[in-house]
Each structure stands twice: as structure tokens, then as C-alpha cells.
PDB file of C-alpha atoms in Angstrom:
ATOM      1  CA  MET A 253      -3.525   0.820  -3.977  1.00 71.00           C
ATOM      2  CA  LEU A 254      -3.519  -0.628  -0.606  1.00 88.00           C
ATOM      3  CA  ARG A 255      -3.381   1.547   2.859  1.00 88.00           C
ATOM      4  CA  LYS A 256      -2.937   0.374   6.666  1.00 92.00           C
ATOM      5  CA  HIS A 257      -6.520   1.049   8.440  1.00 92.00           C
ATOM      6  CA  PRO A 258      -6.397   3.566  10.730  1.00 91.00           C
ATOM      7  CA  ILE A 259      -6.362   3.582  14.438  1.00 91.00           C
ATOM      8  CA  ILE A 260     -10.039   4.257  15.235  1.00 94.00           C
ATOM      9  CA  GLN A 261     -10.996   1.216  13.291  1.00 94.00           C
ATOM     10  CA  LEU A 262      -8.784  -1.023  14.700  1.00 94.00           C
ATOM     11  CA  PRO A 263     -10.378  -1.615  17.930  1.00 94.00           C
ATOM     12  CA  ILE A 264     -13.388  -3.808  15.253  1.00 95.00           C
ATOM     13  CA  PHE A 265     -11.096  -5.283  12.836  1.00 95.00           C
ATOM     14  CA  ILE A 266      -9.025  -7.111  16.082  1.00 94.00           C
ATOM     15  CA  THR A 267     -12.020  -7.869  17.802  1.00 96.00           C
ATOM     16  CA  ALA A 268     -13.347  -9.587  14.990  1.00 96.00           C
ATOM     17  CA  SER A 269     -10.339 -11.569  13.347  1.00 96.00           C
ATOM     18  CA  ALA A 270      -9.527 -12.466  17.772  1.00 95.00           C
ATOM     19  CA  VAL A 271     -12.771 -14.760  17.506  1.00 97.00           C
ATOM     20  CA  TYR A 272     -12.584 -16.195  14.323  1.00 97.00           C
ATOM     21  CA  ILE A 273      -9.465 -16.983  15.204  1.00 95.00           C
ATOM     22  CA  ILE A 274     -10.416 -18.673  17.954  1.00 96.00           C
ATOM     23  CA  LEU A 275     -13.204 -20.380  16.329  1.00 97.00           C
ATOM     24  CA  LYS A 276     -10.711 -21.350  13.913  1.00 96.00           C
ATOM     25  CA  TYR A 277      -8.139 -23.148  16.374  1.00 95.00           C
ATOM     26  CA  ILE A 278     -11.578 -24.926  18.130  1.00 97.00           C
ATOM     27  CA  THR A 279     -13.134 -26.327  14.637  1.00 97.00           C
ATOM     28  CA  SER A 280      -9.108 -27.392  13.041  1.00 97.00           C
ATOM     29  CA  PRO A 281      -8.472 -30.566  14.408  1.00 97.00           C
ATOM     30  CA  PHE A 282     -11.514 -31.651  13.048  1.00 97.00           C
ATOM     31  CA  ILE A 283     -11.492 -30.301   9.834  1.00 97.00           C
ATOM     32  CA  TYR A 284      -7.716 -32.144   9.823  1.00 97.00           C
ATOM     33  CA  VAL A 285      -9.402 -35.479  10.888  1.00 97.00           C
ATOM     34  CA  PHE A 286     -12.115 -35.303   8.145  1.00 96.00           C
ATOM     35  CA  LYS A 287      -9.744 -34.700   5.984  1.00 95.00           C
ATOM     36  CA  ARG A 288      -7.303 -37.513   6.712  1.00 95.00           C
ATOM     37  CA  MET A 289     -10.148 -39.809   6.117  1.00 95.00           C
ATOM     38  CA  GLY A 290     -10.889 -38.757   2.524  1.00 93.00           C
ATOM     39  CA  PHE A 291     -13.599 -35.836   2.992  1.00 92.00           C
ATOM     40  CA  THR A 292     -12.547 -32.699   0.822  1.00 90.00           C
ATOM     41  CA  PHE A 293     -14.641 -29.434   2.039  1.00 91.00           C
ATOM     42  CA  LYS A 294     -14.245 -28.004  -1.934  1.00 85.00           C
ATOM     43  CA  ASN A 295     -14.858 -24.501  -0.781  1.00 90.00           C
ATOM     44  CA  LEU A 296     -13.427 -24.282   2.589  1.00 94.00           C
ATOM     45  CA  SER A 297     -10.021 -22.335   1.403  1.00 91.00           C
ATOM     46  CA  ILE A 298     -12.370 -19.992  -0.610  1.00 91.00           C
ATOM     47  CA  TRP A 299     -14.563 -19.427   2.670  1.00 94.00           C
ATOM     48  CA  ASP A 300     -11.704 -18.820   5.117  1.00 96.00           C
ATOM     49  CA  ALA A 301     -10.118 -16.232   2.450  1.00 95.00           C
ATOM     50  CA  SER A 302     -13.149 -14.240   1.913  1.00 95.00           C
ATOM     51  CA  ILE A 303     -13.613 -14.025   5.757  1.00 97.00           C
ATOM     52  CA  ASN A 304      -9.717 -13.303   6.326  1.00 96.00           C
ATOM     53  CA  ARG A 305     -10.159  -9.996   3.892  1.00 96.00           C
ATOM     54  CA  ALA A 306     -13.348  -8.997   5.471  1.00 96.00           C
ATOM     55  CA  ILE A 307     -11.664  -8.696   9.130  1.00 96.00           C
ATOM     56  CA  LEU A 308      -8.134  -8.822   9.210  1.00 95.00           C
ATOM     57  CA  PRO A 309      -6.571  -5.755  10.401  1.00 95.00           C
ATOM     58  CA  LEU A 310      -4.084  -4.148   7.899  1.00 96.00           C
ATOM     59  CA  THR A 311      -1.392  -3.238  10.288  1.00 95.00           C
ATOM     60  CA  GLU A 312       1.557  -4.269   8.963  1.00 96.00           C
ATOM     61  CA  ARG A 313       4.941  -1.859   7.696  1.00 94.00           C
ATOM     62  CA  ALA A 314       7.802  -1.727   6.271  1.00 96.00           C
ATOM     63  CA  ASP A 315      11.353  -1.734   7.529  1.00 97.00           C
ATOM     64  CA  MET A 316      15.341  -1.478   6.409  1.00 96.00           C
ATOM     65  CA  THR A 317      16.434  -4.784   7.905  1.00 96.00           C
ATOM     66  CA  GLU A 318      17.628  -7.709   6.100  1.00 95.00           C
ATOM     67  CA  LYS A 319      16.271 -10.894   7.418  1.00 96.00           C
ATOM     68  CA  LEU A 320      16.502 -14.739   7.123  1.00 96.00           C
ATOM     69  CA  ASP A 321      14.279 -16.287   9.163  1.00 96.00           C
ATOM     70  CA  VAL A 322      14.522 -20.188   7.087  1.00 94.00           C
ATOM     71  CA  LYS A 323      17.443 -21.556   5.940  1.00 92.00           C
ATOM     72  CA  THR A 324      16.780 -21.482   2.300  1.00 95.00           C
ATOM     73  CA  ARG A 325      17.694 -23.582  -0.493  1.00 95.00           C
ATOM     74  CA  LEU A 326      19.210 -20.752  -2.741  1.00 94.00           C
ATOM     75  CA  ARG A 327      22.095 -18.807  -1.606  1.00 94.00           C
ATOM     76  CA  LYS A 328      24.034 -15.870  -2.472  1.00 94.00           C
ATOM     77  CA  GLY A 329      25.642 -16.589  -5.591  1.00 95.00           C
ATOM     78  CA  ASP A 330      23.278 -18.771  -6.874  1.00 96.00           C
ATOM     79  CA  ARG A 331      21.628 -18.953 -10.270  1.00 95.00           C
ATOM     80  CA  LEU A 332      17.856 -18.581 -11.344  1.00 95.00           C
ATOM     81  CA  PRO A 333      16.542 -21.896 -11.471  1.00 94.00           C
ATOM     82  CA  SER A 334      14.755 -23.145 -14.795  1.00 93.00           C
ATOM     83  CA  LEU A 335      11.304 -24.075 -13.739  1.00 92.00           C
ATOM     84  CA  ARG A 336       8.351 -24.006 -15.953  1.00 90.00           C
ATOM     85  CA  ILE A 337       5.520 -20.835 -14.577  1.00 91.00           C
ATOM     86  CA  HIS A 338       2.274 -20.112 -15.241  1.00 90.00           C
ATOM     87  CA  PHE A 339       0.807 -16.166 -15.268  1.00 87.00           C
ATOM     88  CA  SER A 340      -2.208 -15.406 -13.819  1.00 83.00           C
ATOM     89  CA  ASP A 341      -3.009 -14.015 -17.727  1.00 83.00           C
ATOM     90  CA  GLU A 342      -2.700 -17.993 -18.629  1.00 82.00           C
ATOM     91  CA  SER A 343       0.428 -17.530 -20.692  1.00 88.00           C
ATOM     92  CA  SER A 344       3.341 -19.367 -19.525  1.00 88.00           C
ATOM     93  CA  GLY A 345       6.666 -19.789 -19.467  1.00 89.00           C
ATOM     94  CA  ASP A 346      10.401 -20.718 -17.892  1.00 92.00           C
ATOM     95  CA  LEU A 347      11.963 -18.838 -15.210  1.00 92.00           C
ATOM     96  CA  GLN A 348      14.921 -18.575 -17.172  1.00 91.00           C
ATOM     97  CA  ASP A 349      12.967 -15.917 -19.629  1.00 90.00           C
ATOM     98  CA  PHE A 350      13.697 -13.430 -16.655  1.00 90.00           C
ATOM     99  CA  LYS A 351      17.367 -13.454 -17.209  1.00 89.00           C
ATOM    100  CA  GLY A 352      18.920 -10.442 -19.013  1.00 91.00           C
ATOM    101  CA  ALA A 353      17.893  -7.913 -16.500  1.00 93.00           C
ATOM    102  CA  PRO A 354      17.623  -7.888 -12.651  1.00 96.00           C
ATOM    103  CA  LEU A 355      14.737  -9.354 -11.364  1.00 97.00           C
ATOM    104  CA  LEU A 356      12.614  -8.873  -7.471  1.00 97.00           C
ATOM    105  CA  MET A 357      10.766 -12.411  -6.990  1.00 97.00           C
ATOM    106  CA  VAL A 358       7.910 -11.531  -4.176  1.00 98.00           C
ATOM    107  CA  PHE A 359       6.602 -14.698  -2.470  1.00 98.00           C
ATOM    108  CA  VAL A 360       2.994 -13.923  -1.243  1.00 96.00           C
ATOM    109  CA  ARG A 361       0.362 -15.570   0.640  1.00 95.00           C
ATOM    110  CA  GLY A 362      -2.107 -14.992  -0.879  1.00 94.00           C
ATOM    111  CA  SER A 363      -5.139 -12.188  -1.185  1.00 95.00           C
ATOM    112  CA  TRP A 364      -6.671 -12.908   2.121  1.00 94.00           C
ATOM    113  CA  CYS A 365      -3.210 -12.108   4.214  1.00 95.00           C
ATOM    114  CA  SER A 366      -2.983  -8.580   5.350  1.00 95.00           C
ATOM    115  CA  TYR A 367       0.820  -9.323   5.388  1.00 96.00           C
ATOM    116  CA  SER A 368       0.490  -9.920   1.352  1.00 96.00           C
ATOM    117  CA  ARG A 369      -1.517  -6.986   0.235  1.00 96.00           C
ATOM    118  CA  LEU A 370       0.531  -4.745   2.341  1.00 97.00           C
ATOM    119  CA  HIS A 371       3.407  -5.947   0.882  1.00 97.00           C
ATOM    120  CA  LEU A 372       2.814  -5.979  -2.478  1.00 97.00           C
ATOM    121  CA  SER A 373       1.314  -2.466  -2.511  1.00 96.00           C
ATOM    122  CA  ASP A 374       4.400  -1.160  -0.826  1.00 97.00           C
ATOM    123  CA  LEU A 375       6.528  -2.788  -3.933  1.00 96.00           C
ATOM    124  CA  LEU A 376       3.952  -1.215  -6.261  1.00 95.00           C
ATOM    125  CA  SER A 377       4.219   2.374  -4.784  1.00 95.00           C
ATOM    126  CA  ARG A 378       7.999   2.653  -6.015  1.00 95.00           C
ATOM    127  CA  GLN A 379       6.987   1.133  -9.364  1.00 94.00           C
ATOM    128  CA  GLU A 380       8.603   3.546 -11.246  1.00 95.00           C
ATOM    129  CA  ASP A 381      11.839   3.437  -9.569  1.00 96.00           C
ATOM    130  CA  PHE A 382      12.118  -0.160 -10.152  1.00 96.00           C
ATOM    131  CA  GLU A 383      11.062   0.463 -13.988  1.00 95.00           C
ATOM    132  CA  LYS A 384      13.801   3.449 -14.106  1.00 94.00           C
ATOM    133  CA  ALA A 385      16.567   1.198 -12.199  1.00 93.00           C
ATOM    134  CA  GLY A 386      15.812  -1.476 -14.874  1.00 95.00           C
ATOM    135  CA  ILE A 387      14.349  -4.171 -12.390  1.00 96.00           C
ATOM    136  CA  ARG A 388      11.248  -6.372 -13.104  1.00 96.00           C
ATOM    137  CA  LEU A 389       8.773  -7.168 -10.038  1.00 96.00           C
ATOM    138  CA  LEU A 390       7.689 -10.941 -10.286  1.00 96.00           C
ATOM    139  CA  ALA A 391       5.104 -12.365  -7.674  1.00 96.00           C
ATOM    140  CA  ILE A 392       4.581 -15.952  -6.988  1.00 96.00           C
ATOM    141  CA  THR A 393       1.686 -17.051  -5.361  1.00 96.00           C
ATOM    142  CA  SER A 394      -0.349 -20.606  -5.413  1.00 95.00           C
ATOM    143  CA  TYR A 395      -3.688 -19.001  -5.208  1.00 91.00           C
ATOM    144  CA  GLU A 396      -5.488 -17.822  -8.680  1.00 89.00           C
ATOM    145  CA  ASP A 397      -6.855 -14.459  -6.958  1.00 90.00           C
ATOM    146  CA  GLN A 398      -5.575 -12.197  -9.705  1.00 89.00           C
ATOM    147  CA  ASP A 399      -8.903 -10.582 -10.294  1.00 90.00           C
ATOM    148  CA  TRP A 400      -8.685  -9.627  -6.609  1.00 93.00           C
ATOM    149  CA  TRP A 401      -5.214  -7.887  -6.844  1.00 93.00           C
ATOM    150  CA  HIS A 402      -6.273  -5.967  -9.902  1.00 91.00           C
ATOM    151  CA  SER A 403      -9.585  -4.561  -8.986  1.00 92.00           C
ATOM    152  CA  HIS A 404      -7.404  -3.451  -6.052  1.00 91.00           C
ATOM    153  CA  GLY A 405      -4.882  -1.912  -8.095  1.00 91.00           C
ATOM    154  CA  ILE A 406      -1.870  -4.381  -7.691  1.00 92.00           C
ATOM    155  CA  ASN A 407      -0.694  -5.205 -11.395  1.00 91.00           C
ATOM    156  CA  ILE A 408       2.432  -6.576 -10.341  1.00 92.00           C
ATOM    157  CA  PRO A 409       2.973  -9.505 -12.959  1.00 91.00           C
ATOM    158  CA  MET A 410       1.592 -12.984 -11.019  1.00 94.00           C
ATOM    159  CA  CYS A 411       3.041 -16.620 -11.416  1.00 95.00           C
ATOM    160  CA  ILE A 412       0.191 -19.089  -9.594  1.00 94.00           C
ATOM    161  CA  ASP A 413       2.092 -21.864  -8.397  1.00 94.00           C
ATOM    162  CA  LYS A 414      -0.401 -24.466  -8.016  1.00 90.00           C
ATOM    163  CA  GLU A 415       1.314 -26.970  -6.523  1.00 91.00           C
ATOM    164  CA  GLY A 416       4.012 -25.288  -4.740  1.00 94.00           C
ATOM    165  CA  GLU A 417       6.656 -26.653  -7.064  1.00 94.00           C
ATOM    166  CA  ILE A 418       8.744 -22.925  -6.517  1.00 96.00           C
ATOM    167  CA  PHE A 419       8.106 -23.290  -3.118  1.00 97.00           C
ATOM    168  CA  ASP A 420       9.909 -26.300  -2.750  1.00 96.00           C
ATOM    169  CA  ARG A 421      12.568 -25.347  -5.176  1.00 95.00           C
ATOM    170  CA  PHE A 422      13.666 -22.362  -3.525  1.00 97.00           C
ATOM    171  CA  GLY A 423      12.889 -23.879   0.273  1.00 96.00           C
ATOM    172  CA  LEU A 424       9.965 -21.773   1.448  1.00 97.00           C
ATOM    173  CA  ARG A 425       7.049 -24.256   1.743  1.00 96.00           C
ATOM    174  CA  VAL A 426       5.562 -24.176   5.012  1.00 95.00           C
ATOM    175  CA  GLU A 427       3.885 -27.365   5.514  1.00 91.00           C
ATOM    176  CA  THR A 428       1.834 -27.228   8.994  1.00 93.00           C
ATOM    177  CA  TRP A 429      -1.467 -29.096   9.671  1.00 94.00           C
ATOM    178  CA  MET A 430      -3.255 -26.146   9.551  1.00 93.00           C
ATOM    179  CA  GLU A 431      -2.074 -25.237   6.361  1.00 94.00           C
ATOM    180  CA  PHE A 432      -3.668 -29.046   5.645  1.00 94.00           C
ATOM    181  CA  ALA A 433      -6.422 -28.630   7.371  1.00 96.00           C
ATOM    182  CA  TRP A 434      -7.301 -25.608   5.633  1.00 94.00           C
ATOM    183  CA  GLY A 435      -6.422 -26.667   2.059  1.00 92.00           C
ATOM    184  CA  ARG A 436      -3.835 -23.664   1.588  1.00 92.00           C
ATOM    185  CA  THR A 437       0.111 -23.923   0.056  1.00 94.00           C
ATOM    186  CA  VAL A 438       1.717 -21.153   1.182  1.00 95.00           C
ATOM    187  CA  PRO A 439       5.210 -19.724   1.400  1.00 97.00           C
ATOM    188  CA  HIS A 440       7.135 -18.347   3.845  1.00 97.00           C
ATOM    189  CA  GLU A 441       6.584 -14.697   3.094  1.00 96.00           C
ATOM    190  CA  SER A 442       9.671 -13.605   1.262  1.00 97.00           C
ATOM    191  CA  ALA A 443      11.655 -11.609  -1.709  1.00 98.00           C
ATOM    192  CA  PHE A 444      14.658 -12.567  -3.714  1.00 98.00           C
ATOM    193  CA  LEU A 445      16.585  -9.986  -6.134  1.00 97.00           C
ATOM    194  CA  PHE A 446      18.648 -11.808  -8.890  1.00 97.00           C
ATOM    195  CA  ASP A 447      20.747  -9.511 -11.485  1.00 96.00           C
ATOM    196  CA  SER A 448      21.221  -9.435 -15.240  1.00 94.00           C
ATOM    197  CA  LYS A 449      23.064 -13.182 -15.181  1.00 94.00           C
ATOM    198  CA  GLY A 450      20.312 -14.699 -13.144  1.00 95.00           C
ATOM    199  CA  VAL A 451      22.750 -14.854  -9.753  1.00 96.00           C
ATOM    200  CA  LEU A 452      20.879 -14.237  -6.390  1.00 97.00           C
ATOM    201  CA  VAL A 453      22.608 -11.501  -5.011  1.00 96.00           C
ATOM    202  CA  ALA A 454      19.869 -10.586  -1.837  1.00 97.00           C
ATOM    203  CA  ARG A 455      16.947 -12.275   0.030  1.00 97.00           C
ATOM    204  CA  ASP A 456      14.442 -11.491   2.654  1.00 98.00           C
ATOM    205  CA  VAL A 457      13.027 -14.631   4.218  1.00 98.00           C
ATOM    206  CA  ARG A 458      10.307 -14.192   7.137  1.00 97.00           C
ATOM    207  CA  LYS A 459       8.035 -16.427   9.161  1.00 95.00           C
ATOM    208  CA  VAL A 460       4.573 -14.795   9.201  1.00 93.00           C
ATOM    209  CA  SER A 461       2.614 -15.118  12.590  1.00 91.00           C
ATOM    210  CA  SER A 462      -1.611 -15.808  11.543  1.00 84.00           C
ATOM    211  CA  ILE A 463      -2.071 -14.363  14.672  1.00 85.00           C
ATOM    212  CA  LEU A 464       0.004 -11.492  15.674  1.00 88.00           C
ATOM    213  CA  PRO A 465      -0.648  -7.728  13.681  1.00 88.00           C
ATOM    214  CA  GLY A 466       1.883  -5.383  13.143  1.00 91.00           C
ATOM    215  CA  GLN A 467       4.706  -7.452  11.349  1.00 95.00           C
ATOM    216  CA  LYS A 468       7.299  -5.867   9.304  1.00 96.00           C
ATOM    217  CA  PHE A 469       8.626  -6.942   5.616  1.00 97.00           C
ATOM    218  CA  LEU A 470      11.234  -5.504   3.993  1.00 98.00           C
ATOM    219  CA  GLY A 471      10.430  -1.629   2.142  1.00 97.00           C
ATOM    220  CA  SER A 472      10.580  -0.939  -1.277  1.00 97.00           C
ATOM    221  CA  ALA A 473      13.341   1.733  -0.389  1.00 97.00           C
ATOM    222  CA  ARG A 474      15.424  -0.477   0.971  1.00 97.00           C
ATOM    223  CA  TRP A 475      15.093  -3.152  -1.866  1.00 97.00           C
ATOM    224  CA  LEU A 476      15.932  -0.090  -4.087  1.00 97.00           C
ATOM    225  CA  GLU A 477      19.202   0.558  -2.279  1.00 96.00           C
ATOM    226  CA  ILE A 478      20.059  -3.251  -1.915  1.00 96.00           C
ATOM    227  CA  ALA A 479      19.420  -2.965  -5.896  1.00 94.00           C
ATOM    228  CA  HIS A 480      21.439  -0.020  -6.667  1.00 92.00           C
ATOM    229  CA  LYS A 481      24.459  -2.136  -4.985  1.00 89.00           C
ATOM    230  CA  TYR A 482      24.520  -4.940  -6.850  1.00 83.00           C
ATOM    231  CA  VAL A 483      23.113  -4.346  -9.978  1.00 76.00           C
TER     232      VAL A 483
END
């Protein structure tokens, strides 16, 4: 599983990422304009993801307080919607298939995001506890980078939402000119807990900064506490 970078390494990663972020902000307006003109820059997002994985510092950490930075379309008491989903192993199904047992759905930006990497790693560290409680885990991402996740020990079932349809249904989609320029379809980093009847009982939704290190996510220990209370 993935771990935070030790303090001694942080100056190197922070310096490298700061330089790259500055370069992106300088070039992004030009990329945006050219894409509006019809240019595709086919491999831009792949190239960007590779650099982010190499230089972004792993500094994020778990907390115990639920947050709702974004007003979502699904609220407590709403039911799990019926949506066609496609898994990283090329199988498919419907979200309704997950009814019958509690489900924790985790929306992640991608393997290029240090927040997403530590978020999923934290959940995986308590995977056995989730299994004992009968809670299923499901990650939702638009990026087909399952091979990278698996190579780093992250084996949480993953749904690939290429067009962001699930993001839209939950009201989580991030739509900025920067995301358009770099060809990214991303959600606000968040998680939703449904009970065995498919009723939403808890949610945590956070806006993630692309430049600030040390951000927080709701930890697996807190999710287990919430689950024991509601499901």
C-alpha cells in the first residue's frame, strides 16, 4: 500500500511540483484556446498523469470529521440510482446490483492525484474490517489506470466512468477550464455510504486543491464508526 513521503524527501517533491504547476498555469491558456479551435492533444492527459505520479508529494492525511464542501444531488434518504456501470476487468452491471449489503462508494480523481492515492490506500488498510462488517467498497473514476492501482496493491473494485455520467448523477463533476485544457474528467473527492436497502445514510464531499499539499480526507476509522451506527 502507498505511504506518505517522509519529511526528509518533501523539499524535493514540493520544489519539483511547484515548478510543474507554474509551467502548467503558463501553458494552460494556450492549450485551452487550441483545444477550442479543434486540436486534440491526444496524449496530453497521459503525459500529465505520468509527471504528477512522479513528482507530487504524498502528504494528505485522514481526519474524523465529515464535510460537505459541495451540495450534491443525492441527499440522505435518497436511494441508490439505477445506472449502467463498467468495471476495470471489462465486466459490467448496474449500481442496483449492489443492493442487499451496505456499500461505500468512493469517487477518486485518478492515480495521478496524490489525494486519491492516499485516500484509497487508507480504505484498503481497513479492508478486512469493512469485510467483517459486511460493507462492500467500490471506487469510481474516469481513468482507465487500473493496472497502476493493482501494481501498487490497491485492489478495491473499480468502476470506470469515462464520460462522467455517474459524477453528473451524483452532482460531483468538476468543470473548469483547466480540466478541459488537460483533458480530465474528475469528480470532487468524495464517498457515499448506502445501507443494505440502497438508502444513502452518510456522505463526505470535499473540494481538492491542485496546488495545496497536506489536504485531508475522511478516514477509514470514521467510516467504520458511521457504518456501525447506521448499518
